Every structure is written in C-alpha cells, then in structure tokens.
PDB file of C-alpha atoms in Angstrom:
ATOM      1  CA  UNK A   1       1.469  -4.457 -20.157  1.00  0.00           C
ATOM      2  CA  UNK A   2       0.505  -3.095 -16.849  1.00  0.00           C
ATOM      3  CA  UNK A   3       1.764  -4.573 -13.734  1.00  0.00           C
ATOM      4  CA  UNK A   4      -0.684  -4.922 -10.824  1.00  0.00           C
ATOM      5  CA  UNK A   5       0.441  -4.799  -7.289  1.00  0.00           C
ATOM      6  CA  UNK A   6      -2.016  -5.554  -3.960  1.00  0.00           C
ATOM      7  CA  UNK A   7      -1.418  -3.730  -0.968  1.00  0.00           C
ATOM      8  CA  UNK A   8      -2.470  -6.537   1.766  1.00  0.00           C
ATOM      9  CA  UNK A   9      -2.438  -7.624   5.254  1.00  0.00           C
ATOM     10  CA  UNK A  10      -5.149  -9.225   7.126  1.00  0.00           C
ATOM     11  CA  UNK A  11      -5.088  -7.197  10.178  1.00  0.00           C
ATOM     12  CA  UNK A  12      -6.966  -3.838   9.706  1.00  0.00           C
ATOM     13  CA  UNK A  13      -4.662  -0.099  10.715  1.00  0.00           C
ATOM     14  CA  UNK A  14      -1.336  -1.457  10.274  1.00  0.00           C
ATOM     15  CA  UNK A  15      -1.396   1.109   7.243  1.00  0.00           C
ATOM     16  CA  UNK A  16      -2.588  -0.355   3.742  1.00  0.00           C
ATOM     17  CA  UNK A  17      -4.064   2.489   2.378  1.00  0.00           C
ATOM     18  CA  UNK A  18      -1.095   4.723   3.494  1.00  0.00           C
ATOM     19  CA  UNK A  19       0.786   2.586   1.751  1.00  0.00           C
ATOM     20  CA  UNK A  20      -0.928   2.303  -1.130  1.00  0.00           C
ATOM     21  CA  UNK A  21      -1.050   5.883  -1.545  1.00  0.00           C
ATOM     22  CA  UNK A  22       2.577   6.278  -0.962  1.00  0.00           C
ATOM     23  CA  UNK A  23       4.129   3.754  -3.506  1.00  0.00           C
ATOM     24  CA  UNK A  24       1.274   4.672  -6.052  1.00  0.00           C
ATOM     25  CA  UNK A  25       2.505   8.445  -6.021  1.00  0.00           C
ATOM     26  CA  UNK A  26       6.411   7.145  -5.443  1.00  0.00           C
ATOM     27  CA  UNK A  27       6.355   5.313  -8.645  1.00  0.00           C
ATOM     28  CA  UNK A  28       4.031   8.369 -10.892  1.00  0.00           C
ATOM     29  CA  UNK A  29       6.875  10.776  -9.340  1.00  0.00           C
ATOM     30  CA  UNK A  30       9.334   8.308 -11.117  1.00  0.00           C
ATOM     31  CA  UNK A  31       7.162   8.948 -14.277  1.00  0.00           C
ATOM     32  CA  UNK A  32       5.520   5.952 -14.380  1.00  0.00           C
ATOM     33  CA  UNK A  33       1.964   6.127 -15.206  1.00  0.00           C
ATOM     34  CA  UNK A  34       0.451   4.693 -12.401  1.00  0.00           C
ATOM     35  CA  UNK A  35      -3.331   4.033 -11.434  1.00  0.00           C
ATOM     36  CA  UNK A  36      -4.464   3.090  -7.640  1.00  0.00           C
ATOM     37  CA  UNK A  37      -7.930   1.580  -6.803  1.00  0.00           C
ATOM     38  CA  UNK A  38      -9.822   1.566  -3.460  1.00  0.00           C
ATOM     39  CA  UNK A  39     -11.278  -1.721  -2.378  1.00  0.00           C
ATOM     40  CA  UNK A  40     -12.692  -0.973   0.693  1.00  0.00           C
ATOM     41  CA  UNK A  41     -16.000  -1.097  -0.863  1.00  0.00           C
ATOM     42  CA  UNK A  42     -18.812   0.222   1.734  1.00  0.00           C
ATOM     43  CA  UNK A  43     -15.992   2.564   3.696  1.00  0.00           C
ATOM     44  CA  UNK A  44     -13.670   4.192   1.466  1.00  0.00           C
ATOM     45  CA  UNK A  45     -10.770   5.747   3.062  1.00  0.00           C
ATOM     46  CA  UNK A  46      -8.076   6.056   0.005  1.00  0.00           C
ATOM     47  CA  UNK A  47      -9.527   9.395  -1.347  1.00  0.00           C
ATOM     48  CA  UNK A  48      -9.458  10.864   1.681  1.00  0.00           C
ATOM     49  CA  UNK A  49      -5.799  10.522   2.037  1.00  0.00           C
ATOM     50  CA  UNK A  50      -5.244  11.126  -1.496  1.00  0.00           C
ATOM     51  CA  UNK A  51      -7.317  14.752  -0.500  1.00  0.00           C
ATOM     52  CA  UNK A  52      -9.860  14.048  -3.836  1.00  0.00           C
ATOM     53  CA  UNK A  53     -12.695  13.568  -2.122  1.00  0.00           C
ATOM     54  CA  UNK A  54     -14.439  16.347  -3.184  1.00  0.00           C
ATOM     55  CA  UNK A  55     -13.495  15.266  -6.489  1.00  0.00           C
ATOM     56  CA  UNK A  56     -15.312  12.136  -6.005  1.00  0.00           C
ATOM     57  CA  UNK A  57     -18.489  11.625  -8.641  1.00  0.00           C
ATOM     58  CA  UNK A  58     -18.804   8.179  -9.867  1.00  0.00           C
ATOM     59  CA  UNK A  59     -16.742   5.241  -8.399  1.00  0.00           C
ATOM     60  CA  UNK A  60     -15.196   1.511  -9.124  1.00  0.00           C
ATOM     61  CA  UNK A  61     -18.646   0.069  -8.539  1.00  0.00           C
ATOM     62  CA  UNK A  62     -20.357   2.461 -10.947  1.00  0.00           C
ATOM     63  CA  UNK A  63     -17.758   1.219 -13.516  1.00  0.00           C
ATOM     64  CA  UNK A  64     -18.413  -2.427 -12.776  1.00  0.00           C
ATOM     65  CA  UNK A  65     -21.812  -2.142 -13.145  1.00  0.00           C
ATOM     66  CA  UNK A  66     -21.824   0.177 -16.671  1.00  0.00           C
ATOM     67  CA  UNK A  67     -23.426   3.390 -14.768  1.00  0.00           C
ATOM     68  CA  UNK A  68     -20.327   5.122 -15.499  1.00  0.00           C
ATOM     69  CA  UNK A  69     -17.136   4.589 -18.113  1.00  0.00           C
ATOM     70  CA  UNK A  70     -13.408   4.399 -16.549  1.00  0.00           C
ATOM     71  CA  UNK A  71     -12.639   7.844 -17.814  1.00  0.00           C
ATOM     72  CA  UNK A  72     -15.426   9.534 -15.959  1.00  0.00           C
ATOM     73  CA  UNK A  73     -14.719   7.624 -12.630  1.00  0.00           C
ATOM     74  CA  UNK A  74     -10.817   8.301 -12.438  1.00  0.00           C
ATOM     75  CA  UNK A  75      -9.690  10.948 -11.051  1.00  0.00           C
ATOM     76  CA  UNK A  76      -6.147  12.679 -11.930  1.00  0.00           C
ATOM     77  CA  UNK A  77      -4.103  14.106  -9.132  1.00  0.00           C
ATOM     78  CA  UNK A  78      -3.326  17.784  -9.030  1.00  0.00           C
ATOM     79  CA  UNK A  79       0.235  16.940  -7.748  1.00  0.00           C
ATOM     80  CA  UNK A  80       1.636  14.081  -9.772  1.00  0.00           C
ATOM     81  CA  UNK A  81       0.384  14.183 -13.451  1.00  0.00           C
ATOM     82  CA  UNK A  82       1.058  10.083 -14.104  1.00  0.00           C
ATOM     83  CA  UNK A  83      -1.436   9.432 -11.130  1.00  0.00           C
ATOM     84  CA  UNK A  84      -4.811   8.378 -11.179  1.00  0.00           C
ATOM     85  CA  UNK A  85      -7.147   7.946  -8.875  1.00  0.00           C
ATOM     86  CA  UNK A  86     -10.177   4.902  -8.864  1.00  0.00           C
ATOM     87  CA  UNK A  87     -12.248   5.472  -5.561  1.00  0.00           C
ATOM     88  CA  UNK A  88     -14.982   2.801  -3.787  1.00  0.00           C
ATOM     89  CA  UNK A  89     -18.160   3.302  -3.209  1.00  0.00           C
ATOM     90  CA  UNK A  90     -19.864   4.119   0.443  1.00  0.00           C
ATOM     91  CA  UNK A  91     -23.283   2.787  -0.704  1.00  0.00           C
ATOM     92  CA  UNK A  92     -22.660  -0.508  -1.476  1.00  0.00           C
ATOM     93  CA  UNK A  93     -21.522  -3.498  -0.107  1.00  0.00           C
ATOM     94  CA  UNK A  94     -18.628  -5.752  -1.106  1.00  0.00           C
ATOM     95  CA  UNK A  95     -20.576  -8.272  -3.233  1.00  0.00           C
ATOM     96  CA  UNK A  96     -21.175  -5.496  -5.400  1.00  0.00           C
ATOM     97  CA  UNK A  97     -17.353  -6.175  -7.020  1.00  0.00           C
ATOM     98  CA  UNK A  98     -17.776  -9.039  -9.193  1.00  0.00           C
ATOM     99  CA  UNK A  99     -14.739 -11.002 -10.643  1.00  0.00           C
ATOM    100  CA  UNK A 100     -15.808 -10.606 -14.296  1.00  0.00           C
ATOM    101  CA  UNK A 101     -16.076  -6.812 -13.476  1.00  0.00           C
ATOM    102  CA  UNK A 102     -12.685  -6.481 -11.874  1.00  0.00           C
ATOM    103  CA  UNK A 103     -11.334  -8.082 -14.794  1.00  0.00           C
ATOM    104  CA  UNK A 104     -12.606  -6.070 -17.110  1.00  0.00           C
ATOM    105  CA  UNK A 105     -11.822  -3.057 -15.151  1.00  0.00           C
ATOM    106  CA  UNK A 106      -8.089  -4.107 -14.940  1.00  0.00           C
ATOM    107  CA  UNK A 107      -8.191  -4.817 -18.296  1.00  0.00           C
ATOM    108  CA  UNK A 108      -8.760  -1.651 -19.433  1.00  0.00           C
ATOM    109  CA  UNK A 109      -6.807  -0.013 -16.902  1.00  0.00           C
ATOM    110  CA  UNK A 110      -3.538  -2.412 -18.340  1.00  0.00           C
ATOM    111  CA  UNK A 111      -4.053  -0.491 -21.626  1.00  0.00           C
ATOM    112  CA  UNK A 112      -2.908   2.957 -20.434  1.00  0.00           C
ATOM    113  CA  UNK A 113      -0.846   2.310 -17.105  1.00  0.00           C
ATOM    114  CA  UNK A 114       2.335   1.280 -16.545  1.00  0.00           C
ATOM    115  CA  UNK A 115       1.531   0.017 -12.648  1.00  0.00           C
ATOM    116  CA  UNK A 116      -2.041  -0.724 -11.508  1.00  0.00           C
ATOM    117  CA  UNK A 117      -2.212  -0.479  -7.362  1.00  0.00           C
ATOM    118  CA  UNK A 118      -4.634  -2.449  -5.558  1.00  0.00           C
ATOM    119  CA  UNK A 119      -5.561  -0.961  -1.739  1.00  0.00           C
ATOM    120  CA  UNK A 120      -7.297  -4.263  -0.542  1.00  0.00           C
ATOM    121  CA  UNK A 121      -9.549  -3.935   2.713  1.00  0.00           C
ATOM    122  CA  UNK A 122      -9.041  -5.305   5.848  1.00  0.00           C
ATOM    123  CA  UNK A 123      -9.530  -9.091   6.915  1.00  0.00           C
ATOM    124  CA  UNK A 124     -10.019 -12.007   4.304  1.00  0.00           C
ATOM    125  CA  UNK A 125     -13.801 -11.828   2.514  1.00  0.00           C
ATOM    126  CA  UNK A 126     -14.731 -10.853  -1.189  1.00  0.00           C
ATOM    127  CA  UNK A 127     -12.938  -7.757  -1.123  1.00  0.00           C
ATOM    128  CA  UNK A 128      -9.803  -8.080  -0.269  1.00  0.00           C
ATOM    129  CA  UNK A 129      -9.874 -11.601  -2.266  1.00  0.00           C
ATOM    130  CA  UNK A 130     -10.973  -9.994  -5.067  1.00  0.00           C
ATOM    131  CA  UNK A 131      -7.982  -6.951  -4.967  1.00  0.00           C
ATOM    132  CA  UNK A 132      -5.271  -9.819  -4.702  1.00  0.00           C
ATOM    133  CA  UNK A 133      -6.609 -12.514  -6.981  1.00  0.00           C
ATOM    134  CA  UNK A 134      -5.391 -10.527 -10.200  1.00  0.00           C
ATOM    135  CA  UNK A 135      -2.022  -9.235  -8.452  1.00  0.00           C
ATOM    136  CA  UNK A 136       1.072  -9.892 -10.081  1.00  0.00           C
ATOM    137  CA  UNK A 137       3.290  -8.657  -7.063  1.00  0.00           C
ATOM    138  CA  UNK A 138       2.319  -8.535  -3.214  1.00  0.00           C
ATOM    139  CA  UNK A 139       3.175  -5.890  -1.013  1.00  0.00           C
ATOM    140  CA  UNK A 140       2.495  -7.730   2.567  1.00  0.00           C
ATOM    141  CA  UNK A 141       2.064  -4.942   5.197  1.00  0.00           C
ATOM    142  CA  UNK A 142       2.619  -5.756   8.752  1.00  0.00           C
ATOM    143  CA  UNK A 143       3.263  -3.925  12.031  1.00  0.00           C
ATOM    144  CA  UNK A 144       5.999  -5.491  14.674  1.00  0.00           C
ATOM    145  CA  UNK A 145       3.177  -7.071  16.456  1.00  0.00           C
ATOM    146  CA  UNK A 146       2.398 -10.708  17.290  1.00  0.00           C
ATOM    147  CA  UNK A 147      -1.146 -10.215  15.999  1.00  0.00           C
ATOM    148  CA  UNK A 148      -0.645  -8.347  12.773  1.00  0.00           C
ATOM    149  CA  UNK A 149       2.321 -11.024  11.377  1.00  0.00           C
ATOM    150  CA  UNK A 150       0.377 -13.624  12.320  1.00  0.00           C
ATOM    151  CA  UNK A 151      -3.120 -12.349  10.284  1.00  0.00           C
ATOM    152  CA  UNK A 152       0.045 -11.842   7.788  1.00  0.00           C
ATOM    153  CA  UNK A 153       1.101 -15.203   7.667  1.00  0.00           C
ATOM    154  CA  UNK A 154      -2.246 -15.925   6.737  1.00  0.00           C
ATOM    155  CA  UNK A 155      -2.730 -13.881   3.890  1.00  0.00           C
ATOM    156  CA  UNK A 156       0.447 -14.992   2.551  1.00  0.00           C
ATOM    157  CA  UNK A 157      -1.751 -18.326   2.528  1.00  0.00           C
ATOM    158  CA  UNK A 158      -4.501 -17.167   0.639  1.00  0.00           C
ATOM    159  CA  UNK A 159      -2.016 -15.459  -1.778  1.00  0.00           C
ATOM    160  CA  UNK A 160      -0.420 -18.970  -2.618  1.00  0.00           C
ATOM    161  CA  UNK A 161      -3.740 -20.459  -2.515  1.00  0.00           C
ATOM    162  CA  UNK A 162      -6.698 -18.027  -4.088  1.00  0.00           C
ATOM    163  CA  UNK A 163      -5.119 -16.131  -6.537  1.00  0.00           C
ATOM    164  CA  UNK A 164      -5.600 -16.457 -10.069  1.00  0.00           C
ATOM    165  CA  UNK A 165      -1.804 -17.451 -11.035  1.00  0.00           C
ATOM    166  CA  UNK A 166      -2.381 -19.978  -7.677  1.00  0.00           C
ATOM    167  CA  UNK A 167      -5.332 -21.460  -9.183  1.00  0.00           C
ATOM    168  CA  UNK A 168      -3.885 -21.558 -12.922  1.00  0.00           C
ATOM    169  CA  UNK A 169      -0.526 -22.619 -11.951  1.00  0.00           C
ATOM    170  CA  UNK A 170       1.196 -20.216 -13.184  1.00  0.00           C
ATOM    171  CA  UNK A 171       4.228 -18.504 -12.013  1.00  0.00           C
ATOM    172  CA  UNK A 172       3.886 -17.391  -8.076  1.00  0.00           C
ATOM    173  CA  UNK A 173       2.953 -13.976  -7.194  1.00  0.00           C
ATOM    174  CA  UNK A 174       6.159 -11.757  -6.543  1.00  0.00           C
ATOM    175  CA  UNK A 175       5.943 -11.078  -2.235  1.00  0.00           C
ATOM    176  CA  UNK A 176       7.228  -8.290  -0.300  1.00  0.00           C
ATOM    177  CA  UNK A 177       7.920  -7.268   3.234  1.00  0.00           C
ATOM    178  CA  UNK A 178       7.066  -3.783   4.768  1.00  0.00           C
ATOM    179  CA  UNK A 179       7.144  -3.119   7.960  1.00  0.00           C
ATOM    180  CA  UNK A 180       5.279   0.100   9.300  1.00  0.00           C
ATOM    181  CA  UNK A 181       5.064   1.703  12.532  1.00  0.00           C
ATOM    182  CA  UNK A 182       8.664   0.378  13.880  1.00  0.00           C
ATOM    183  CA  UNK A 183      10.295   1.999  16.820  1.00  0.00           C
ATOM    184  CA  UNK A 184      13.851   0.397  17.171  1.00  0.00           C
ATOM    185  CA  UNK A 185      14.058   2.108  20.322  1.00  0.00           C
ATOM    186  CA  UNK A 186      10.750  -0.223  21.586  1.00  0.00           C
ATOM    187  CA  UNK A 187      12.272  -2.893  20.052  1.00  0.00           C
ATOM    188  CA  UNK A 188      14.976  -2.724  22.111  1.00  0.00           C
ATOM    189  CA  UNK A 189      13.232  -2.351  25.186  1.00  0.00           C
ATOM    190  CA  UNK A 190      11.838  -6.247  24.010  1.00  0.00           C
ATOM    191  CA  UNK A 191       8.381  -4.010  23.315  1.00  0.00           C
ATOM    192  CA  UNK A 192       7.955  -4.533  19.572  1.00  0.00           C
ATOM    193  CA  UNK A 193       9.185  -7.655  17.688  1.00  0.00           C
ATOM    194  CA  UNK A 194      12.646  -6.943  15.727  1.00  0.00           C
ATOM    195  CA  UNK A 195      12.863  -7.030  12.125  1.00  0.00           C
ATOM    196  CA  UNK A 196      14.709 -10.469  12.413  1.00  0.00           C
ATOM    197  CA  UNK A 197      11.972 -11.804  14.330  1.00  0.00           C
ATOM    198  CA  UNK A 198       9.087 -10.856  11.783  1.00  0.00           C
ATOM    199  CA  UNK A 199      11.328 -12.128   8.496  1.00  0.00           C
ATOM    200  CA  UNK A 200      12.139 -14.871  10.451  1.00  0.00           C
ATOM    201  CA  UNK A 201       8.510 -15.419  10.847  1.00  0.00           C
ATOM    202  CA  UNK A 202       7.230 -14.984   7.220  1.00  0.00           C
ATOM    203  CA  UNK A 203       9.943 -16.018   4.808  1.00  0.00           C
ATOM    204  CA  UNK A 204       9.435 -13.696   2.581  1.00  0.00           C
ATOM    205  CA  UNK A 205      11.731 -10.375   1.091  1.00  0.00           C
ATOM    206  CA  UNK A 206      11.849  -7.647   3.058  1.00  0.00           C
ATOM    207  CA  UNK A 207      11.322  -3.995   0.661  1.00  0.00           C
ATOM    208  CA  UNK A 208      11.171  -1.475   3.248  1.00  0.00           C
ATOM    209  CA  UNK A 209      10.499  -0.384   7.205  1.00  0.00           C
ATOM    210  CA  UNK A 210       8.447   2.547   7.379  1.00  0.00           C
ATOM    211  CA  UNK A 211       9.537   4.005  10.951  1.00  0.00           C
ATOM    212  CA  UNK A 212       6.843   5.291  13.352  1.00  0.00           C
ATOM    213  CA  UNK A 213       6.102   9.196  12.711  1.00  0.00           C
ATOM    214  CA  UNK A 214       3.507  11.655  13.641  1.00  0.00           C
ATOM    215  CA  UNK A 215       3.846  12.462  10.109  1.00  0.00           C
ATOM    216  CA  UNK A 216       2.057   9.950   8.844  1.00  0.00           C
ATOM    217  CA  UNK A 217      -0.926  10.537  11.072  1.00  0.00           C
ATOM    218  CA  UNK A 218      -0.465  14.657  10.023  1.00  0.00           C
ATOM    219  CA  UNK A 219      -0.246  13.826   5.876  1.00  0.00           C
ATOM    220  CA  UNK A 220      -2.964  11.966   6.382  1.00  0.00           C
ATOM    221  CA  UNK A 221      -5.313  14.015   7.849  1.00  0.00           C
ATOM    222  CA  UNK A 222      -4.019  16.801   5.328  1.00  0.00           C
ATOM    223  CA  UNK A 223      -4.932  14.771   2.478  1.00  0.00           C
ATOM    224  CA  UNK A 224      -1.413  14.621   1.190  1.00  0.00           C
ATOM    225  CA  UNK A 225       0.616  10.856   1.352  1.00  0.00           C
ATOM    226  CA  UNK A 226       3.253  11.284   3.377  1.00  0.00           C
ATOM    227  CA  UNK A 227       5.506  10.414   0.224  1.00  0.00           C
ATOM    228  CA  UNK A 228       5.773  14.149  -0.783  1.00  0.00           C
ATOM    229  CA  UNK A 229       6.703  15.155   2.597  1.00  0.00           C
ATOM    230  CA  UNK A 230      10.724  15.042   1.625  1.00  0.00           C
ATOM    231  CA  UNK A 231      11.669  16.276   5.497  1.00  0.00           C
ATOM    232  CA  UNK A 232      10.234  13.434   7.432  1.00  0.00           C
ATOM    233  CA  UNK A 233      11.689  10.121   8.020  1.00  0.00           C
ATOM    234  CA  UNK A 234       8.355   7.985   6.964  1.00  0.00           C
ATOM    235  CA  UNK A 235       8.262   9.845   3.633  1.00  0.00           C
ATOM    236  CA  UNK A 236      12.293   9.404   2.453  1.00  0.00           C
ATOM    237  CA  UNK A 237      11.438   5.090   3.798  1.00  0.00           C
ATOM    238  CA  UNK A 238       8.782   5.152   1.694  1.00  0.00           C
ATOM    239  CA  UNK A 239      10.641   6.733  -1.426  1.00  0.00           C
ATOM    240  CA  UNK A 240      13.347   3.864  -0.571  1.00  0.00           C
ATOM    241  CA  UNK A 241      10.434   1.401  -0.674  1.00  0.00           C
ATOM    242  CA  UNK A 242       9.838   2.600  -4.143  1.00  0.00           C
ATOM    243  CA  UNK A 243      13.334   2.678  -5.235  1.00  0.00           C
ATOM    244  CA  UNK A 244      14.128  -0.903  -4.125  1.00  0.00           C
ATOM    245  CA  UNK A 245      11.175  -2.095  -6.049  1.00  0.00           C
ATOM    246  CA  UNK A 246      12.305  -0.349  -9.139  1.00  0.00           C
ATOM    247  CA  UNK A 247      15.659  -2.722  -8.522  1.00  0.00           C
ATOM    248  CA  UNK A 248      17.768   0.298  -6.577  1.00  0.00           C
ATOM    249  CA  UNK A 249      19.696  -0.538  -4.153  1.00  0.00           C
ATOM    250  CA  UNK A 250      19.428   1.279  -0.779  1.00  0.00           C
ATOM    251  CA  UNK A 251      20.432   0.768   2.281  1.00  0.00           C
ATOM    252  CA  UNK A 252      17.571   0.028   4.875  1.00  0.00           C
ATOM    253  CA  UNK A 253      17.381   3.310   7.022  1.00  0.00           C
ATOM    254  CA  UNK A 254      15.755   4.269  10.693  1.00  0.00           C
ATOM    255  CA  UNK A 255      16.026   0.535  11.987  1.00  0.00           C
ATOM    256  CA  UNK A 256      18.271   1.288  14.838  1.00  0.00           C
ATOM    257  CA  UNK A 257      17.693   3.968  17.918  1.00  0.00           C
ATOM    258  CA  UNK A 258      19.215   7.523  17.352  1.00  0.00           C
ATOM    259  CA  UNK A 259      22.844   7.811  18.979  1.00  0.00           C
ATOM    260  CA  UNK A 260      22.486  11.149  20.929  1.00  0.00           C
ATOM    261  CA  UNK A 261      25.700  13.604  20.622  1.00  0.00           C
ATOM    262  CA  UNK A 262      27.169  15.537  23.503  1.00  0.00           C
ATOM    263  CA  UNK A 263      25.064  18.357  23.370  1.00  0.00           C
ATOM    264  CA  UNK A 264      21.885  16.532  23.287  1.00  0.00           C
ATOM    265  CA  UNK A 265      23.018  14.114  26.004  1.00  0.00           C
ATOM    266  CA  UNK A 266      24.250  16.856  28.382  1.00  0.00           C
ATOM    267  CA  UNK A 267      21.076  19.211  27.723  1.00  0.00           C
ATOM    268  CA  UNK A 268      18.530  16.665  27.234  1.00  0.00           C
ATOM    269  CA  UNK A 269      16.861  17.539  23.756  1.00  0.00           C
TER     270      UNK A 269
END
C-alpha cells in the first residue's frame, strides 16, 4: 500500500513545490515508484519545474471529474523511470477538487505506487486542506523567518485537527521539519532565526536544512529539480532529506558558515 506524503506550509515561496519535486524524484532515483500531484489548482507551478509542461494534456481535475482516466493524465518523466507526474489545472478553481474525487484518485494511485506526493498550495483553504487531509506523513516546510514558522505552527494545527486520521482518531500523521533557504552565516549575524530557535518553536523532527543556493532558483527555471544537480549543496541536502526519511542516518550538513583556509583568507576568494 502506497504511502502518501503532503508537502505543506502555510506561508506561500518558502519552497513547497521545490520540495516536492525534489523528494518525489529522490525517492524514484532510490527505485521507488513514486507519483507527485500538483494542488495548486488555478496556478500550477509543479510541471514547470518538473520541465513537462509541454507534456501537459489532461490534468488532476479532468480525472476528478471523469473527462479523462489516470493513465492519460500522468505523465512519466524522461529522467527517472519510477516517476510520475499528476499536474493541476489553470482553468479552474479550487472547489473544483472534491473529497470523494481525491479519494478516488489516491485510491487508484495506491494500487501502482509505492509513495504518493502531495504539493499542497499556499495558505489554508480547500486546496491545501484537501492535499493534507489523506496524508499519512507531513513534510512541514519553513524558511528561518518569524512569519513563515509561525503560518507553520499553524498548519501543524490544522494537520492535528482536519485531517482524516485527526477526524477518525486514528494514529497521528507522521511530521517533519525542513528548513529551506538557511544561511548560517545570516544566522549568525542574528539575521535569520537558528535552527534551535525554529525546532524550539514547532516541536516537531527535524529531516533536513536545505541551504540557500542560486541553484535552486537556476534548476528551477531549467525545468530540472535541483535533486539531480549532484555538484551543488541544495541538491546533495535534499538527497540527505530523502535518505533520512528512508531511515539513513546522515549527518545534517551546510548548517554552519564556511571556515576560510589561508589562501582564501589572504587573497580574498
């Protein structure tokens, strides 16, 4: 049975869909068959960074609504062969994802994946309650900013409180911690908030700091997740972040500020 895991955070650009793409093509590189679905109904961003969206023909709401089956509206990756690919639609709005039609989606989707991603929207309506509500596991995304852990807090409220397990009593959604966009050399300068301060702050496990790169921004805007990009530091966090949540152990990397040698202290560089 397929394990679903939501990509969430209440605050909008602290990197969800990066994220999402990242750990989605992390675990398929491990061989796992893995699936990952755009929420963002209405503004779809995930194909874009997944570089499909010429590929694009018929979306998740087309498969909610029966104007297209699952098989025609996935689409398979050309780099990872055990990732798929379930884009949103620009031309509807978020009402258009109905709970009986996630469900049924998911459903389907359990059948013939080992790992089901979720890339929920931004902020706290229908869809990003709808991409948690099924989760099994939580990956809580935050940035080392007052605002962002405390719109993180709050989802970690609505995770306790609207999900189905919450609402069923059942066993409590798995959380975890990322942290994006984290300069330790800002955080030293009392800039950004310190890891400390933000687990201190949520309570929850912390899987992974993904440390601020222009690479992200450039993989991006290539259409590539910065995953695959095995020279920069973003890409080998991320692979740690999918290690760890395999059950790896690995030591948290890029949390403190660069000690310069000689040479690079005498000439500058």
């Amino acid at each position: 049975m397929a394990k679903i895991i939501v990509v969430t955070s209440g605050k909008g650009g602290v990197g969800k869909t990066t994220t999402s793409a990242s750990f989605a093509t992390g675990l398929a590189k491990r061989g796992y068959k893995t699936v990952v679905i755009d929420f963002d109904v209405g503004l779809r961003n995930l194909d874009l960074i997944m570089g499909c969206e010429r590929r694009v023909v018929y979306d998740f709401v087309n498969v909610i609504q029966g104007e297209a089956s699952l098989v025609q509206a996935l689409i398979k990756d050309k780099r990872v062969d055990t990732l798929n690919i379930l884009p949103a639609s620009q031309t509807r709005d978020k009402d258009a994802l109905t709970q009986e039609g996630v469900e049924r989606v998911l459903n389907e989707l359990r059948k013939t994946h080992d790992y089901i991603v979720c890339d929920s929207p931004a902020g706290i309506e229908t869809g990003a309650i709808m991409a948690l509500y099924y989760a099994d596991e939580a990956l809580v995304v935050t940035n080392p900013e007052v605002s962002s852990v405390r719109d993180s807090d709050r989802i970690l409220g609505i995770l306790q409180a609207k999900s189905k397990r919450a609402k069923e009593g059942g066993e409590r959604i798995k959380e975890h911690l990322l942290i994006t966009r984290y300069d330790p050399a800002r955080v030293e300068q009392g800039e950004m908030l310190s890891i400390e301060d933000i687990t201190d702050l949520l309570g929850i496990p912390l899987i992974g700091v993904i440390p601020e790169s222009q690479s992200v921004l450039q993989a991006s805007n290539s259409g590539v997740p910065v995953v695959l990009d095995d020279k920069s530091d973003s890409g080998a966090a991320y692979l740690d972040v999918v290690a760890r949540f395999l059950g790896e152990d690995r030591p948290m990397r890029f949390i403190e500020v660069e000690k310069k040698g000689f040479l690079k202290r005498l000439f500058g560089t």
